[in-house]
Structures are given as C-alpha cells and as structure tokens.
Amino acid sequence: MQLSCPMPKLDFDTITLGHGGGGTLTNKLLESGVFNLLSNDLLDEHHDGAVFSLDGPTAFTTDSFVISPIFFPGGDIGELAINGTVNDLAMCGAKPKYLSLSFIIEEGLLMKDFWKVLVSIKAACEAAEVQVVTGDTKVVERGKGDQIFINTTGIGSILPKAKISMNRVKEGDVVIVSDVIASHGISIMSVREGLEFESDILSDTRPLNHIVEEMISKFGESIHLLKDPTRGGIAAVLNEIARDSQQGIYLDEKKIPINEQVKGACEILGLDPLYVANEGIYIAIVDASDAEDIINHLKSNPNSANASAIGKIVKDHPRQVIIRSGIGGKRVVNMLVGEQLPRIC
Amino acid sequence: MQLSCPMPKLDFDTITLGHGGGGTLTNKLLESGVFNLLSNDLLDEHHDGAVFSLDGPTAFTTDSFVISPIFFPGGDIGELAINGTVNDLAMCGAKPKYLSLSFIIEEGLLMKDFWKVLVSIKAACEAAEVQVVTGDTKVVERGKGDQIFINTTGIGSILPKAKISMNRVKEGDVVIVSDVIASHGISIMSVREGLEFESDILSDTRPLNHIVEEMISKFGESIHLLKDPTRGGIAAVLNEIARDSQQGIYLDEKKIPINEQVKGACEILGLDPLYVANEGIYIAIVDASDAEDIINHLKSNPNSANASAIGKIVKDHPRQVIIRSGIGGKRVVNMLVGEQLPRIC
C-alpha cells in the first residue's frame, strides 16, 4: 500500500519531548501534519472527542501495537495498527467505521519516519474505508520507549446478517482458514535475524473487512464464528475456541495452506508454523452444509485465494485440538506457554 | 479511592515477555486477575471485541497515559487513565459508558504493582460508573518502555440537554474554572524533585462526569463549551478556545482559585500555575445570565467547591488571552512552546 504525500516543512528533524507537551509544538505538529493528512469532518472538529450518531448493535475493540522493527517487509506499524483493529471488528461480524489513534513516541524518532507511518495509516484507512476521528500524542524520553507505539480503538456496526457467537460452534462444523499461514511472523523474524531467503517473505497484513462483509452477506448465519490468528498463531486461536466452546477440534495438517518459502523458513528457524503470528487471515467456523460453497467463494478473491477446510469440530476430545500430521500420526496441539517471537504486533 | 482486593496467587513475581505472547501465560494472567477484577457481562464474553447497542449521538475519545512516577500523591496511573477518558467524554457533554483498556508493560514490572494499578482502575470505574468492556495487553523488553503505559478509549452518550460547541462561544460569556488549579502538576513535580512541603500536595485526579451531568441537567444550553485543562494547564486550553472561537479572552488573575501551598510550590519551582497540568477541574464557557447561579451550584459540590468566574469572552483582542495581574498590569498569556513538565499524564 503506497501513497505519495510530500512531507510538510517542519522546524525539527526529530520528535522532541516538547511535541508531547500540549503546547505550541504539539499544535504545530498536528496542524501541519496529522490533521491535514487524515482530514475528515469529524477529525476536523479538533475537539477532545468526536461526536457521531450510531444506531443498533455496535462492536468496540482495542489493540496496542509495539512491533519491532516498525518497518518490515510487506508493511509497517502504521498500516498494521489500522488493519489490526479493522480486522478485530470484522471478526465480530461488524463493519468498521470509526477509529481512534494514539501515539506513544520515543524522543528522537525521525520526523521522516513518523511521516512515513502517518502516510501508511492514511493509505490503510482508505483501503479499509474507515476514518480516524480522534487521537492523542504522547512523547517519552529516549530509552523509555522504542521509536513508536500505536494504539487504535475501533467502532463498527454489526452487519445485518451476522450471527457470530462462540455458542454457535457445534459438532460437525467445518474449520476454514482463509489463506496461507505464518507469513507475518516469518517476515518479522527474517528481518530481526538478518536471514535472506530466495525472495522476500512479506507480512500478510491487510484489511479483512471487505472479504468478511461479502462472505456474511452471502452466507449469513452459516458463519458461526470468526477469529483472526495473530499472536500465538492458529494454534492459540483454535485452542481458545476449543476451550470456550467446550468442543474438540480435529485438524488435518496436509490441508493447512502454507507458502513453501515460509515452510522452509520455519524449518530453518525451528518454528512450528501453527504457532507463528498472522495478520491477514482468519479462521471461520462454518456450517458443514455450506462449507464447500464458502471455500469456493473465498478462493475467488485474491485476498483469500488459498482458503481451505483444515478440520472440523468434533465431540470426541472436548477442549482439545488434535492434528493428524502429514505422515499420519496424531498429536495434541497445545497453546504455547510463553512467547515464541516477542513484539510481533 | 481505595479498594481492598487480595491479589491472586500467580506463578510469577514480575511481568515477563511471555505474559504478552498470547499463549497460556497471557491467558492465566487475564483469567486470574484482570477479568475477575473488572468482571461485567460484556467483558465476560472474552471476545476480541465487545458488542452492545447504542442509539443516538455518541462521543468517542482516546488518551494514552505515560505518567512518571506511576504512583504519586493522590493517585496512580490506573485511576488517572480511567478519569482522564471519563473526563474527556464529560467535556463533550456525554455520559461515559464503555471504556477499552490497553496496557503496554515493560518486562520486569512487579506483579504487585500491576495488581495495585488494576485495583485502582476498578475503583475508578466504580466511582465514575463506567465499564471496561474490552482490552489488550502487550509486553516490551526491559529498557523499551517504562513500567506501564495505559491507553483508555471511551464511548459515551451525549446528554439530552447538552449543547456543547466551539461555535457557541460568544462575546460576554463568562469563563468559569470549576476548582483550584495546578494541583496535579505540582504533586508530580514534588515527587520527582524530592521536594517536601508542609503537607502533601495531592493530585486532583477525579471523575468529572457526575458534576458535569448535574450542571447540564440544570443549566442545559447555557453551558456553551467545556474543556479540561490537562497538559499545558489553563493557559493552553484558553488559548485553544480563543484561537478556535476567534474570540478574545480576558482573565482576572485575582479570581483564579489556587491552593496556597500549590502557589508557594510554584514560586519555589519557578513555574507559572497557569501552565501547570490539572486532572480534576474544567473550564466552562457559560451564558452570562446564568453564570452566578452556575457558580453557586458548583460551589455546593465538594468536587467544585472553589468554582470561580475567572474572566470573560471579549471582542477586543480576538484569538488572544490577556490577563490582568494581581497588581493591576496586563499581559498576554501565550501558549507554551514546548514542555513544562514531561510525562505529566
């Protein structure tokens, strides 16, 4: 996602503590940069909060982004922060509408890097068709933060046909993954470790709201649950579903889509791709009767071209995720205890 | 604000990177602590987002809190984070309802300090009558954060009688401050500088929503604008009002309420109290015809016992704030360029 927006002339090359002080410097930064770039009717009010009208069932979700490095193959922290919250709203069956945007900046961040992040935020908002309507900027001393942390909090309207709920997960349901797994985590890991692959492995960060909206509009109540497998990978999300729905999940490893390069990188790094973070795919638990049509529908969209039925909901082993491996054996897929890759999002 | 909530037994004395990994440790921390403490029907769903129904005009605001130290005379970062967003909603003329809560924790934060912050958050939510309905926890490596940063983002319903807008500020309006100024900034400064005063100067952090709700219910459209003078003090907020309303503001220094000890501390520290941060007061621009009644009403509430008419909106010097000093001279009150006290909220 690229946008060309020339950086405004600013008196400083780096962010200083004064830019977080609420005085002239803060105002100048906001007026010459942030507000112009992200301009919309609500943000242009410049009040402490935005006021708009909402009706009916509304979804509300928050995420703080602390990813390191802030620029990575396939994206950056700005785009990730917009897509992450857009996607959490989509997972509630909501159409994302309004976002808040809050920065915690480490003194010394290059102004050109801040601008790059802002331009990326703008592009991501346009792609997802959401508006940043209110925000906040704080600055901390050098060594008390790490370049930039971003919180986005989002509001969306539940789609008329959506009926997403943990207690709709039932025996016989099909577990679908919308696209290839593990790309985001491996792209970050490759930069951190200075690994070089034949070609770059890119993060899969992207907005999922349009694809979810189409799917729900077409298949409505057949979509029982949606979850995006970010931190902890599909293993964490499937374990949460098994635990909270009191059902078992049976997976077929051969059916799990993964890019060959990502698979190779996982082998080199000794990582199980089931535990690697994703930012642009989702797990859907759907009614078996519509599963094939849903997959065919997803495959027709380039953002879910590798959609696959990877398993099903079973009664046999409640609260457990069990996988049949590529060579035929069965094993339990547990949740990771700690952290596989810190600061992955 | 104190609550007694025994800390649950946890396997760790400090927060580790694993607590932010989205795996078993994250779940254990949330299940044994956060979720139980803050429990409500929406949060108990444990989905990525909360879903509720909203109708009509809605206010939406965000703030990240990076205050140092996290515990200070009169409050802590937890209470501040709840009150801060509650107050921003109140300044929009809204009744605060739902909050999101997002932590960025530095590895090594003492679990007992985290618990103390959580208990304080719970107490502040109860006092303001708001619910935390969704959240997020991230952990960064030692030296990449500073103990704990908190983002809260809030949603509130505009009060039926509220008609708060910058373009309602007009010549002749009275500028009211709801209570003594500069307490928050001086309390933080005194801890940082290791100053000792005769008795402790406490931060004024408190929720303003109830007092604003009462005021609006009684005086409705006579309340033209509300702003809470946090970073940059009343000087910053009054300058913003003058700039955005295209009006002048004339202040009478003698009328500005300030605690004697705070005044003394400002003199010792060489700080102008007009620029010192507040967390529990607000500026109201009100119709002159009701100003006296509004002040008498505010004075009857212990949370605004020192309410005072400190100035008026004038035509003479548009976009400028001018003050008549205690000894009779006049001077322009500018906005600070940079930062008086970094990380004050």
Short mmCIF file of N, CA and C in Angstrom, two decimals, chain A residues 44-120:
data_model
loop_
_atom_site.label_atom_id
_atom_site.label_comp_id
_atom_site.label_asym_id
_atom_site.label_seq_id
_atom_site.Cartn_x
_atom_site.Cartn_y
_atom_site.Cartn_z
N ASP A 44 -11.74 17.02 11.83
CA ASP A 44 -11.53 18.45 11.62
C ASP A 44 -12.13 19.31 12.72
N GLU A 45 -13.02 18.75 13.52
CA GLU A 45 -13.61 19.49 14.64
C GLU A 45 -12.55 19.85 15.69
N HIS A 46 -11.51 19.03 15.79
CA HIS A 46 -10.40 19.26 16.73
C HIS A 46 -10.86 19.31 18.18
N HIS A 47 -11.96 18.66 18.50
CA HIS A 47 -12.38 18.61 19.90
C HIS A 47 -11.64 17.45 20.58
N ASP A 48 -11.77 17.37 21.91
CA ASP A 48 -11.13 16.27 22.63
C ASP A 48 -11.71 14.93 22.22
N GLY A 49 -12.95 14.94 21.78
CA GLY A 49 -13.59 13.70 21.35
C GLY A 49 -14.39 13.96 20.10
N ALA A 50 -14.71 12.88 19.39
CA ALA A 50 -15.54 13.01 18.20
C ALA A 50 -16.97 12.69 18.59
N VAL A 51 -17.92 13.33 17.94
CA VAL A 51 -19.33 13.05 18.21
C VAL A 51 -20.01 12.63 16.90
N PHE A 52 -20.67 11.49 16.93
CA PHE A 52 -21.37 10.99 15.73
C PHE A 52 -22.58 10.20 16.19
N SER A 53 -23.42 9.83 15.25
CA SER A 53 -24.60 9.06 15.62
C SER A 53 -24.41 7.60 15.28
N LEU A 54 -24.81 6.75 16.21
CA LEU A 54 -24.73 5.32 15.99
C LEU A 54 -26.08 4.72 16.33
N ASP A 55 -26.45 3.70 15.61
CA ASP A 55 -27.71 3.04 15.93
C ASP A 55 -27.52 1.54 15.89
N GLY A 56 -28.09 0.88 16.86
CA GLY A 56 -28.12 -0.57 16.84
C GLY A 56 -26.85 -1.21 17.35
N PRO A 57 -26.75 -2.53 17.17
CA PRO A 57 -25.64 -3.29 17.74
C PRO A 57 -24.29 -2.80 17.20
N THR A 58 -23.39 -2.56 18.14
CA THR A 58 -22.12 -1.91 17.83
C THR A 58 -20.98 -2.74 18.43
N ALA A 59 -19.90 -2.89 17.66
CA ALA A 59 -18.72 -3.60 18.18
C ALA A 59 -17.65 -2.58 18.52
N PHE A 60 -16.85 -2.90 19.54
CA PHE A 60 -15.86 -1.97 20.10
C PHE A 60 -14.64 -2.80 20.47
N THR A 61 -13.48 -2.43 19.95
CA THR A 61 -12.29 -3.24 20.21
C THR A 61 -11.03 -2.38 20.22
N THR A 62 -10.02 -2.82 20.96
CA THR A 62 -8.79 -2.04 21.11
C THR A 62 -7.56 -2.91 20.92
N ASP A 63 -6.48 -2.30 20.46
CA ASP A 63 -5.22 -3.00 20.31
C ASP A 63 -4.07 -2.00 20.38
N SER A 64 -3.03 -2.35 21.12
CA SER A 64 -1.81 -1.55 21.10
C SER A 64 -0.76 -2.29 20.29
N PHE A 65 -0.04 -1.55 19.46
CA PHE A 65 0.95 -2.15 18.57
C PHE A 65 2.34 -1.72 18.98
N VAL A 66 3.20 -2.71 19.22
CA VAL A 66 4.56 -2.44 19.72
C VAL A 66 5.58 -3.17 18.85
N ILE A 67 5.20 -3.47 17.61
CA ILE A 67 6.04 -4.30 16.75
C ILE A 67 7.42 -3.70 16.55
N SER A 68 8.39 -4.59 16.48
CA SER A 68 9.77 -4.19 16.20
C SER A 68 10.33 -5.13 15.15
N PRO A 69 10.92 -4.64 14.06
CA PRO A 69 11.09 -3.23 13.70
C PRO A 69 9.78 -2.60 13.21
N ILE A 70 9.75 -1.26 13.21
CA ILE A 70 8.50 -0.60 12.83
C ILE A 70 8.26 -0.63 11.31
N PHE A 71 9.33 -0.81 10.54
CA PHE A 71 9.18 -1.04 9.09
C PHE A 71 9.64 -2.46 8.81
N PHE A 72 8.86 -3.22 8.09
CA PHE A 72 9.19 -4.63 7.84
C PHE A 72 8.72 -5.01 6.44
N PRO A 73 9.19 -6.13 5.90
CA PRO A 73 8.78 -6.49 4.54
C PRO A 73 7.26 -6.68 4.46
N GLY A 74 6.65 -5.87 3.62
CA GLY A 74 5.20 -6.01 3.43
C GLY A 74 4.37 -5.04 4.24
N GLY A 75 5.00 -4.21 5.08
CA GLY A 75 4.18 -3.28 5.86
C GLY A 75 4.96 -2.49 6.87
N ASP A 76 4.24 -1.81 7.74
CA ASP A 76 4.86 -1.06 8.83
C ASP A 76 3.85 -0.95 9.97
N ILE A 77 4.30 -0.37 11.08
CA ILE A 77 3.45 -0.33 12.27
C ILE A 77 2.17 0.47 12.05
N GLY A 78 2.21 1.47 11.15
CA GLY A 78 1.03 2.28 10.90
C GLY A 78 -0.08 1.48 10.23
N GLU A 79 0.29 0.84 9.14
CA GLU A 79 -0.66 0.01 8.40
C GLU A 79 -1.18 -1.12 9.30
N LEU A 80 -0.26 -1.73 10.04
CA LEU A 80 -0.63 -2.84 10.93
C LEU A 80 -1.65 -2.40 11.97
N ALA A 81 -1.44 -1.19 12.51
CA ALA A 81 -2.32 -0.70 13.58
C ALA A 81 -3.74 -0.46 13.06
N ILE A 82 -3.86 0.02 11.83
CA ILE A 82 -5.19 0.20 11.27
C ILE A 82 -5.81 -1.16 10.94
N ASN A 83 -5.07 -1.98 10.20
CA ASN A 83 -5.62 -3.28 9.80
C ASN A 83 -5.96 -4.15 11.01
N GLY A 84 -5.13 -4.10 12.04
CA GLY A 84 -5.35 -4.96 13.22
C GLY A 84 -6.70 -4.69 13.86
N THR A 85 -7.03 -3.43 14.04
CA THR A 85 -8.29 -3.10 14.70
C THR A 85 -9.47 -3.28 13.74
N VAL A 86 -9.26 -2.93 12.47
CA VAL A 86 -10.29 -3.21 11.45
C VAL A 86 -10.63 -4.70 11.46
N ASN A 87 -9.60 -5.53 11.54
CA ASN A 87 -9.84 -6.97 11.47
C ASN A 87 -10.52 -7.51 12.73
N ASP A 88 -10.18 -6.95 13.89
CA ASP A 88 -10.86 -7.38 15.11
C ASP A 88 -12.35 -7.04 15.03
N LEU A 89 -12.67 -5.89 14.46
CA LEU A 89 -14.09 -5.54 14.28
C LEU A 89 -14.75 -6.50 13.29
N ALA A 90 -14.03 -6.79 12.19
CA ALA A 90 -14.59 -7.73 11.20
C ALA A 90 -14.87 -9.08 11.84
N MET A 91 -13.99 -9.52 12.76
CA MET A 91 -14.17 -10.82 13.43
C MET A 91 -15.42 -10.83 14.34
N CYS A 92 -15.88 -9.64 14.73
CA CYS A 92 -17.14 -9.55 15.49
C CYS A 92 -18.35 -9.56 14.55
N GLY A 93 -18.10 -9.61 13.25
CA GLY A 93 -19.20 -9.50 12.30
C GLY A 93 -19.63 -8.07 12.08
N ALA A 94 -18.71 -7.14 12.31
CA ALA A 94 -19.05 -5.71 12.22
C ALA A 94 -18.42 -5.06 10.99
N LYS A 95 -19.05 -3.99 10.54
CA LYS A 95 -18.49 -3.14 9.51
C LYS A 95 -17.74 -2.02 10.22
N PRO A 96 -16.40 -1.99 10.13
CA PRO A 96 -15.62 -0.97 10.85
C PRO A 96 -15.94 0.43 10.34
N LYS A 97 -16.07 1.38 11.27
CA LYS A 97 -16.42 2.75 10.87
C LYS A 97 -15.43 3.79 11.36
N TYR A 98 -15.30 3.88 12.68
CA TYR A 98 -14.51 4.96 13.27
C TYR A 98 -13.36 4.38 14.10
N LEU A 99 -12.20 5.01 13.97
CA LEU A 99 -11.05 4.59 14.77
C LEU A 99 -10.51 5.77 15.57
N SER A 100 -10.00 5.47 16.75
CA SER A 100 -9.15 6.42 17.45
C SER A 100 -7.70 6.00 17.22
N LEU A 101 -6.79 6.96 17.35
CA LEU A 101 -5.38 6.73 17.02
C LEU A 101 -4.54 7.43 18.07
N SER A 102 -3.75 6.66 18.80
CA SER A 102 -2.97 7.25 19.88
C SER A 102 -1.51 6.81 19.77
N PHE A 103 -0.62 7.81 19.78
CA PHE A 103 0.81 7.54 19.64
C PHE A 103 1.53 7.69 20.96
N ILE A 104 2.45 6.77 21.25
CA ILE A 104 3.45 6.99 22.30
C ILE A 104 4.79 6.96 21.58
N ILE A 105 5.41 8.13 21.46
CA ILE A 105 6.61 8.27 20.64
C ILE A 105 7.83 8.43 21.55
N GLU A 106 8.91 7.76 21.19
CA GLU A 106 10.16 7.95 21.91
C GLU A 106 10.85 9.19 21.34
N GLU A 107 11.27 10.05 22.24
CA GLU A 107 12.04 11.23 21.84
C GLU A 107 13.14 10.82 20.86
N GLY A 108 13.30 11.56 19.79
CA GLY A 108 14.37 11.23 18.84
C GLY A 108 13.89 10.49 17.60
N LEU A 109 12.63 10.07 17.60
CA LEU A 109 12.11 9.42 16.39
C LEU A 109 12.29 10.39 15.22
N LEU A 110 12.81 9.90 14.12
CA LEU A 110 12.99 10.77 12.96
C LEU A 110 11.64 11.24 12.45
N MET A 111 11.54 12.54 12.20
CA MET A 111 10.29 13.10 11.70
C MET A 111 9.89 12.41 10.40
N LYS A 112 10.88 12.07 9.58
CA LYS A 112 10.53 11.44 8.30
C LYS A 112 9.97 10.02 8.51
N ASP A 113 10.40 9.36 9.57
CA ASP A 113 9.82 8.05 9.87
C ASP A 113 8.39 8.20 10.40
N PHE A 114 8.18 9.23 11.23
CA PHE A 114 6.83 9.49 11.73
C PHE A 114 5.89 9.78 10.56
N TRP A 115 6.38 10.59 9.64
CA TRP A 115 5.57 10.94 8.47
C TRP A 115 5.24 9.71 7.64
N LYS A 116 6.25 8.85 7.47
CA LYS A 116 6.06 7.62 6.69
C LYS A 116 4.96 6.75 7.33
N VAL A 117 4.99 6.68 8.64
CA VAL A 117 3.97 5.90 9.37
C VAL A 117 2.59 6.54 9.17
N LEU A 118 2.54 7.86 9.23
CA LEU A 118 1.26 8.56 9.05
C LEU A 118 0.68 8.34 7.66
N VAL A 119 1.55 8.41 6.65
CA VAL A 119 1.08 8.22 5.27
C VAL A 119 0.55 6.80 5.10
N SER A 120 1.22 5.87 5.76
CA SER A 120 0.80 4.49 5.70
C SER A 120 -0.55 4.29 6.41
#
